[in-house]
Short mmCIF file of C-alpha atoms in Angstrom, two decimals:
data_model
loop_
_atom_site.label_atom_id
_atom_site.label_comp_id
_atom_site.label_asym_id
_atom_site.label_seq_id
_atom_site.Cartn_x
_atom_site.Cartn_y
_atom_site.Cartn_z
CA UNK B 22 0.00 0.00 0.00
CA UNK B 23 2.81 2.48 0.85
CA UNK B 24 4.25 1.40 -2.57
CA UNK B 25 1.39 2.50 -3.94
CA UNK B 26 0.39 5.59 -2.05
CA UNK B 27 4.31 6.83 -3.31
CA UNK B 28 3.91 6.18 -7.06
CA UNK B 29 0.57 7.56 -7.27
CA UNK B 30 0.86 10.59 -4.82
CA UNK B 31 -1.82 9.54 -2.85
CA UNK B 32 -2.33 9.09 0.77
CA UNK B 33 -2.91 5.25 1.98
CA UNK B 34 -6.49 5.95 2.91
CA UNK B 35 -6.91 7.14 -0.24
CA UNK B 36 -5.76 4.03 -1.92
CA UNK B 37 -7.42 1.87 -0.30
CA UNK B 38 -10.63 3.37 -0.93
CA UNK B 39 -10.01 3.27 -4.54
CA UNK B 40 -8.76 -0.24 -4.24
CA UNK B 41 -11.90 -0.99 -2.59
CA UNK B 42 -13.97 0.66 -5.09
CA UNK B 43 -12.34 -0.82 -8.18
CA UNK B 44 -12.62 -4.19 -6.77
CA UNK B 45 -16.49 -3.85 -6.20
CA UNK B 46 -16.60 -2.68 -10.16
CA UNK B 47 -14.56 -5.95 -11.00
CA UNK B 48 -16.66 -7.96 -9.18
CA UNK B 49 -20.01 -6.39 -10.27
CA UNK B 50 -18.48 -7.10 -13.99
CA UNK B 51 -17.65 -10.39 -13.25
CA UNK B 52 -21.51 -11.05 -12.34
CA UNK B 53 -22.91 -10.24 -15.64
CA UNK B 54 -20.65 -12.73 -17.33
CA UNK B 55 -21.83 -16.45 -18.26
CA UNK B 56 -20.50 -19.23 -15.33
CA UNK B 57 -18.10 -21.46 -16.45
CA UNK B 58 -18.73 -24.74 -16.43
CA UNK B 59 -18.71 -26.66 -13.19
CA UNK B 60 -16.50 -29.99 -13.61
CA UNK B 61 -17.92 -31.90 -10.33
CA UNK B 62 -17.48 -35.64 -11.39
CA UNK B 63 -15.85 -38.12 -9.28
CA UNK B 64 -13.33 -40.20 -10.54
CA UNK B 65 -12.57 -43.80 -9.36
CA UNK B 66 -8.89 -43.80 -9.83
CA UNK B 67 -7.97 -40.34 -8.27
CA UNK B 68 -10.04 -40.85 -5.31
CA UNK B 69 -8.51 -43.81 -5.16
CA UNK B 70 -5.34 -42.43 -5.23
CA UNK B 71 -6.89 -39.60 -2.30
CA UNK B 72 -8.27 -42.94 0.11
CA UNK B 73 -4.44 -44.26 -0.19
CA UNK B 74 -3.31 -40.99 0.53
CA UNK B 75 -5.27 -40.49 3.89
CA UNK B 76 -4.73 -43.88 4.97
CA UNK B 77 -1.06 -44.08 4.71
CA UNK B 78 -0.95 -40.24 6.43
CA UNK B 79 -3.00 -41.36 9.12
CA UNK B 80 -1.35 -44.59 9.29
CA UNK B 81 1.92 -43.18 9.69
CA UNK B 82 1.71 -40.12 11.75
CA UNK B 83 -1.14 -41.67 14.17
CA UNK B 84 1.26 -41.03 17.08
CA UNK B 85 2.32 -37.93 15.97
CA UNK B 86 -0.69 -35.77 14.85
CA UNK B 87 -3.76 -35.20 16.44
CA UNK B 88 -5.39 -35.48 12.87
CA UNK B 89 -4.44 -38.53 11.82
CA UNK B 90 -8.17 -39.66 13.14
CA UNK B 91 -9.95 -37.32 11.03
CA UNK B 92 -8.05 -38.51 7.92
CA UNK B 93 -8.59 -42.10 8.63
CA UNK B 94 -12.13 -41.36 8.59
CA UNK B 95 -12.43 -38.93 5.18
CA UNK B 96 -10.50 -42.35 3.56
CA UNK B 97 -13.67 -44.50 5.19
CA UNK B 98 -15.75 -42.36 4.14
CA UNK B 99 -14.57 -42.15 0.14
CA UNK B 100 -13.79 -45.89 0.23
CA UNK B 101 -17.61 -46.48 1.41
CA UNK B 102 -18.70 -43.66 -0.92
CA UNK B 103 -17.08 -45.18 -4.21
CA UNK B 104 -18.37 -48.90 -2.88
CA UNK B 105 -21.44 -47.94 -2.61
CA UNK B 106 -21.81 -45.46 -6.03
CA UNK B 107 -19.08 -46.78 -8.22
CA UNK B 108 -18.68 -50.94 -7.55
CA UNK B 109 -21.32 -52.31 -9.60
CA UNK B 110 -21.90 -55.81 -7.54
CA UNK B 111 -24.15 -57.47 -10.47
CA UNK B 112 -21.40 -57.25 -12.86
CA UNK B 113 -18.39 -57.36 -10.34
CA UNK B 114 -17.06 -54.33 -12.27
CA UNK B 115 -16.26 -50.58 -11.52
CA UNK B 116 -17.74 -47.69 -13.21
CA UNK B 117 -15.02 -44.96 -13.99
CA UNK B 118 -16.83 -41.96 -12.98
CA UNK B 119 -19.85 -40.93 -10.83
CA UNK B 120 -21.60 -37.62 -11.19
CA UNK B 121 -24.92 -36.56 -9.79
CA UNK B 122 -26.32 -39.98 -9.29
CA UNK B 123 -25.06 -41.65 -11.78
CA UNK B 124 -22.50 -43.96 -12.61
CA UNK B 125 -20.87 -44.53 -16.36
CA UNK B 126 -18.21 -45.49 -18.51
CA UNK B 127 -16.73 -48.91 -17.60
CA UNK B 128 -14.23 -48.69 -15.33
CA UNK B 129 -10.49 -49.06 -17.02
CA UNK B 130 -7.03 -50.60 -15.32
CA UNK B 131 -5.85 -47.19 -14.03
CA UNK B 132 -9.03 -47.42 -11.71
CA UNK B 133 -8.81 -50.92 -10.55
CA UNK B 134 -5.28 -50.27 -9.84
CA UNK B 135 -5.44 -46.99 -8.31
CA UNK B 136 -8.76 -48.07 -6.20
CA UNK B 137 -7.05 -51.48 -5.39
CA UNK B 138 -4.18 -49.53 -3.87
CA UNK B 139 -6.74 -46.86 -1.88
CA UNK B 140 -8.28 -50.27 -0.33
CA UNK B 141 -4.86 -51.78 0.40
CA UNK B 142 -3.46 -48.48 2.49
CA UNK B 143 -6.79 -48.52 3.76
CA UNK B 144 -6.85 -52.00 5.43
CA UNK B 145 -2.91 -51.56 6.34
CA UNK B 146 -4.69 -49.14 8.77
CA UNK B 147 -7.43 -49.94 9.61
CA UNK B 148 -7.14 -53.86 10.02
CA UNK B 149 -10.40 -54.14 8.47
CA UNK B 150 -10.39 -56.85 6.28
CA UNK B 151 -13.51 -55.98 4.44
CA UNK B 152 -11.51 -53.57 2.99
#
């Protein structure tokens, strides 16, 4: 701000003010314009990759961090999530992606592997075999 206030010649109060007001114009701009699209899907593999993530974290800092509880639980939670949205039990196949209640495109190695390796981290720390 005091960079600012220099090269312009203004005081700080000054500057922020017009700060202020140029950011209200910017957003009020930004309001008329079309939304982008919202990409929202959920992806086998990389939540895969997100349950083996949280497992192994919690896993290996249980002793050390206070949050290691919390994680263990968000990598239930996905892991119960994509069993319960994504495994397709009939056909003993995964879907690839799930998006506002609905599950499509068949499932391809990167998401068996990825998922399979979620599962794995998560039984290494949970113990739960149903994992």
């Amino acid at each position: 701000l005091e960079e600012l206030a220099t090269a312009f010649g203004q005081p700080i109060d000054a500057v922020i003010r017009d700060l202020r007001t140029i950011r209200q114009r910017l957003h009020a701009t930004r309001r008329q314009r079309p939304r982008p699209g919202l990409d929202d899907k959920v992806l086998t593999a990389w939540n895969g990759l997100m349950i083996a993530a949280f497992a192994r974290a919690a896993r290996q800092l249980r002793t050390q961090s206070p949050q290691a509880t919390t994680w263990l639980r968000a990598a239930e939670r996905a892991a119960q999530f994509l069993r319960d949205t994504v495994w397709d039990a009939n056909r003993g196949s995964l879907w690839r992606r799930w998006r506002a209640g609905e599950a499509g495109i068949d499932g391809y190695a990167e998401d068996y592997a990825c998922l399979a390796f979620g599962v794995l981290e998560l039984f290494e720390a949970t113990g739960d075999a149903s994992w």
